Amino acid sequence: MNDYHNPMHRDISRVLISQYQIGARVREMAQQITDDWQRDGDDDITIIPILTGAMIFCGDLIRHMPVQLKIGLLAVSSYPGASLRTQGSQIVSQQVGDIHGRHVLLLDDILDSGGTLKLVVPALQELGAEKVRTCVMLRKNRPEAKAVQVDYVGFDIPDEFVVGYGLDYNNYYRNLPDIVTLTGEAIERHK
Ligand code: IMP
Ligand code: MG
């Protein structure tokens, strides 16, 4: 579809990371994760995308990981409605399956305040996971994010509010293939 006819196009202020850069980086990350897993002799893992934001990232990543894996789901709410800063994370539902004694790869779209990972990693350990590795597509350049231990990072980005590739504003824009910032007008309109 021609972007000119895409009504979301006019809401984009700046493209931070293009779909082509994302695609290349996702393949690199999948390779690195697969290599690390095989090196450690882990041959059956559970991948858990944190919903809803990590859904698209997960779909792309696992198709470049030729290993035996299961998928578990976990939904966390941190940006209720039209907020631009996290309001504190909460696990709202989980279907991770039996992860007792299993090796888990936890995926999130973005590491911002770190509240989500600090909540979810211990929760998975509580459920008996033997090893939990963490992977985020984006990490914001702020001290709170840098202070959180994370195993794989796709891109470090400035401390700005971004949408696309799974990330939303008030649950919109997740389907944009690029990672972008929004115009002030779009932010006002979806409040
Ligand atoms: P944290 O718990 O503050 O690290 O934030 C993680 C969650 O907040 C992510 O899973 C996102 O859902 C959301 N989030 C953080 N920054 C942004 C952003 O710039 N755009 C959209 N969602 C964001
Ligand atoms: Mg999220």
GROMACS .gro file of N, CA and C in nm, residues 22 26 47-65 69 71-76 105-110 116 135-138 164-168 171-177 179:
model
  156
   22ILE      N    1   1.537  -0.291   1.157
   22ILE     CA    2   1.479  -0.383   1.254
   22ILE      C    3   1.498  -0.527   1.207
   26VAL      N    4   1.702  -0.806   1.413
   26VAL     CA    5   1.629  -0.921   1.469
   26VAL      C    6   1.698  -1.051   1.427
   47ILE      N    7   0.980  -1.950   2.537
   47ILE     CA    8   0.992  -1.808   2.507
   47ILE      C    9   0.864  -1.740   2.551
   48ILE      N   10   0.880  -1.633   2.628
   48ILE     CA   11   0.763  -1.563   2.681
   48ILE      C   12   0.765  -1.417   2.638
   49PRO      N   13   0.682  -1.380   2.539
   49PRO     CA   14   0.670  -1.239   2.504
   49PRO      C   15   0.577  -1.169   2.602
   50ILE      N   16   0.615  -1.053   2.650
   50ILE     CA   17   0.525  -0.977   2.737
   50ILE      C   18   0.426  -0.903   2.647
   51LEU      N   19   0.298  -0.935   2.668
   51LEU     CA   20   0.194  -0.880   2.582
   51LEU      C   21   0.154  -0.741   2.631
   52THR      N   22   0.112  -0.658   2.542
   52THR     CA   23   0.093  -0.687   2.402
   52THR      C   24   0.214  -0.646   2.318
   53GLY      N   25   0.298  -0.563   2.377
   53GLY     CA   26   0.403  -0.496   2.300
   53GLY      C   27   0.503  -0.587   2.232
   54ALA      N   28   0.537  -0.703   2.294
   54ALA     CA   29   0.645  -0.787   2.240
   54ALA      C   30   0.596  -0.891   2.140
   55MET      N   31   0.466  -0.885   2.108
   55MET     CA   32   0.405  -0.986   2.022
   55MET      C   33   0.470  -0.991   1.882
   56ILE      N   34   0.488  -0.876   1.822
   56ILE     CA   35   0.540  -0.871   1.685
   56ILE      C   36   0.689  -0.908   1.684
   57PHE      N   37   0.763  -0.856   1.779
   57PHE     CA   38   0.904  -0.888   1.795
   57PHE      C   39   0.921  -1.039   1.809
   58CYS      N   40   0.838  -1.100   1.893
   58CYS     CA   41   0.847  -1.244   1.917
   58CYS      C   42   0.823  -1.321   1.787
   59GLY      N   43   0.718  -1.281   1.715
   59GLY     CA   44   0.685  -1.350   1.591
   59GLY      C   45   0.800  -1.346   1.492
   60ASP      N   46   0.867  -1.234   1.483
   60ASP     CA   47   0.980  -1.222   1.390
   60ASP      C   48   1.101  -1.302   1.440
   61LEU      N   49   1.131  -1.286   1.570
   61LEU     CA   50   1.252  -1.348   1.626
   61LEU      C   51   1.249  -1.500   1.616
   62ILE      N   52   1.138  -1.561   1.656
   62ILE     CA   53   1.138  -1.708   1.665
   62ILE      C   54   1.146  -1.774   1.529
   63ARG      N   55   1.107  -1.701   1.424
   63ARG     CA   56   1.117  -1.763   1.291
   63ARG      C   57   1.260  -1.768   1.241
   64HIS      N   58   1.352  -1.705   1.316
   64HIS     CA   59   1.495  -1.717   1.283
   64HIS      C   60   1.569  -1.797   1.389
   65MET      N   61   1.495  -1.871   1.471
   65MET     CA   62   1.558  -1.952   1.576
   65MET      C   63   1.525  -2.100   1.553
   69LEU      N   64   1.131  -2.509   2.084
   69LEU     CA   65   1.084  -2.414   2.184
   69LEU      C   66   0.933  -2.418   2.201
   71ILE      N   67   0.601  -2.165   2.355
   71ILE     CA   68   0.570  -2.024   2.379
   71ILE      C   69   0.475  -2.014   2.497
   72GLY      N   70   0.506  -1.923   2.588
   72GLY     CA   71   0.416  -1.891   2.699
   72GLY      C   72   0.373  -1.746   2.686
   73LEU      N   73   0.262  -1.711   2.744
   73LEU     CA   74   0.214  -1.573   2.732
   73LEU      C   75   0.198  -1.509   2.869
   74LEU      N   76   0.229  -1.381   2.873
   74LEU     CA   77   0.218  -1.308   2.999
   74LEU      C   78   0.179  -1.164   2.965
   75ALA      N   79   0.073  -1.115   3.025
   75ALA     CA   80   0.031  -0.978   2.995
   75ALA      C   81   0.059  -0.887   3.115
   76VAL      N   82   0.128  -0.777   3.086
   76VAL     CA   83   0.161  -0.680   3.189
   76VAL      C   84   0.104  -0.545   3.147
  105LEU      N   85   1.324  -1.764   2.798
  105LEU     CA   86   1.369  -1.638   2.739
  105LEU      C   87   1.250  -1.542   2.743
  106LEU      N   88   1.267  -1.435   2.820
  106LEU     CA   89   1.161  -1.337   2.836
  106LEU      C   90   1.184  -1.222   2.738
  107LEU      N   91   1.081  -1.188   2.662
  107LEU     CA   92   1.095  -1.082   2.560
  107LEU      C   93   1.009  -0.963   2.596
  108ASP      N   94   1.067  -0.843   2.585
  108ASP     CA   95   0.983  -0.724   2.596
  108ASP      C   96   1.016  -0.628   2.482
  109ASP      N   97   0.920  -0.541   2.453
  109ASP     CA   98   0.942  -0.446   2.343
  109ASP      C   99   1.045  -0.341   2.381
  110ILE      N  100   1.035  -0.288   2.504
  110ILE     CA  101   1.122  -0.176   2.542
  110ILE      C  102   1.151  -0.178   2.691
  116THR      N  103   0.886  -0.335   3.470
  116THR     CA  104   0.828  -0.459   3.418
  116THR      C  105   0.922  -0.578   3.441
  135CYS      N  106   1.546  -1.031   2.707
  135CYS     CA  107   1.577  -0.974   2.576
  135CYS      C  108   1.479  -0.862   2.547
  136VAL      N  109   1.529  -0.744   2.516
  136VAL     CA  110   1.441  -0.633   2.480
  136VAL      C  111   1.478  -0.580   2.342
  137MET      N  112   1.378  -0.539   2.268
  137MET     CA  113   1.405  -0.482   2.135
  137MET      C  114   1.471  -0.345   2.150
  138LEU      N  115   1.419  -0.264   2.243
  138LEU     CA  116   1.469  -0.127   2.261
  138LEU      C  117   1.504  -0.103   2.407
  164GLY      N  118   0.512   0.184   1.723
  164GLY     CA  119   0.540   0.101   1.604
  164GLY      C  120   0.610  -0.027   1.643
  165TYR      N  121   0.607  -0.125   1.552
  165TYR     CA  122   0.668  -0.255   1.577
  165TYR      C  123   0.624  -0.311   1.713
  166GLY      N  124   0.494  -0.303   1.739
  166GLY     CA  125   0.439  -0.358   1.864
  166GLY      C  126   0.412  -0.254   1.971
  167LEU      N  127   0.487  -0.145   1.968
  167LEU     CA  128   0.470  -0.042   2.072
  167LEU      C  129   0.350   0.047   2.039
  168ASP      N  130   0.277   0.086   2.144
  168ASP     CA  131   0.152   0.157   2.119
  168ASP      C  132   0.145   0.292   2.188
  171ASN      N  133  -0.299   0.203   2.275
  171ASN     CA  134  -0.327   0.078   2.201
  171ASN      C  135  -0.332   0.096   2.049
  172TYR      N  136  -0.298   0.213   1.998
  172TYR     CA  137  -0.288   0.234   1.852
  172TYR      C  138  -0.142   0.226   1.808
  173TYR      N  139  -0.123   0.216   1.677
  173TYR     CA  140   0.008   0.225   1.609
  173TYR      C  141   0.095   0.101   1.622
  174ARG      N  142   0.046  -0.007   1.687
  174ARG     CA  143   0.132  -0.125   1.703
  174ARG      C  144   0.171  -0.185   1.568
  175ASN      N  145   0.085  -0.165   1.468
  175ASN     CA  146   0.107  -0.225   1.336
  175ASN      C  147   0.197  -0.144   1.245
  176LEU      N  148   0.249  -0.030   1.290
  176LEU     CA  149   0.346   0.041   1.207
  176LEU      C  150   0.474  -0.044   1.197
  177PRO      N  151   0.527  -0.063   1.078
  177PRO     CA  152   0.646  -0.149   1.066
  177PRO      C  153   0.775  -0.083   1.115
  179ILE      N  154   0.986   0.201   1.377
  179ILE     CA  155   0.975   0.259   1.511
  179ILE      C  156   0.988   0.410   1.497
   0.00000   0.00000   0.00000
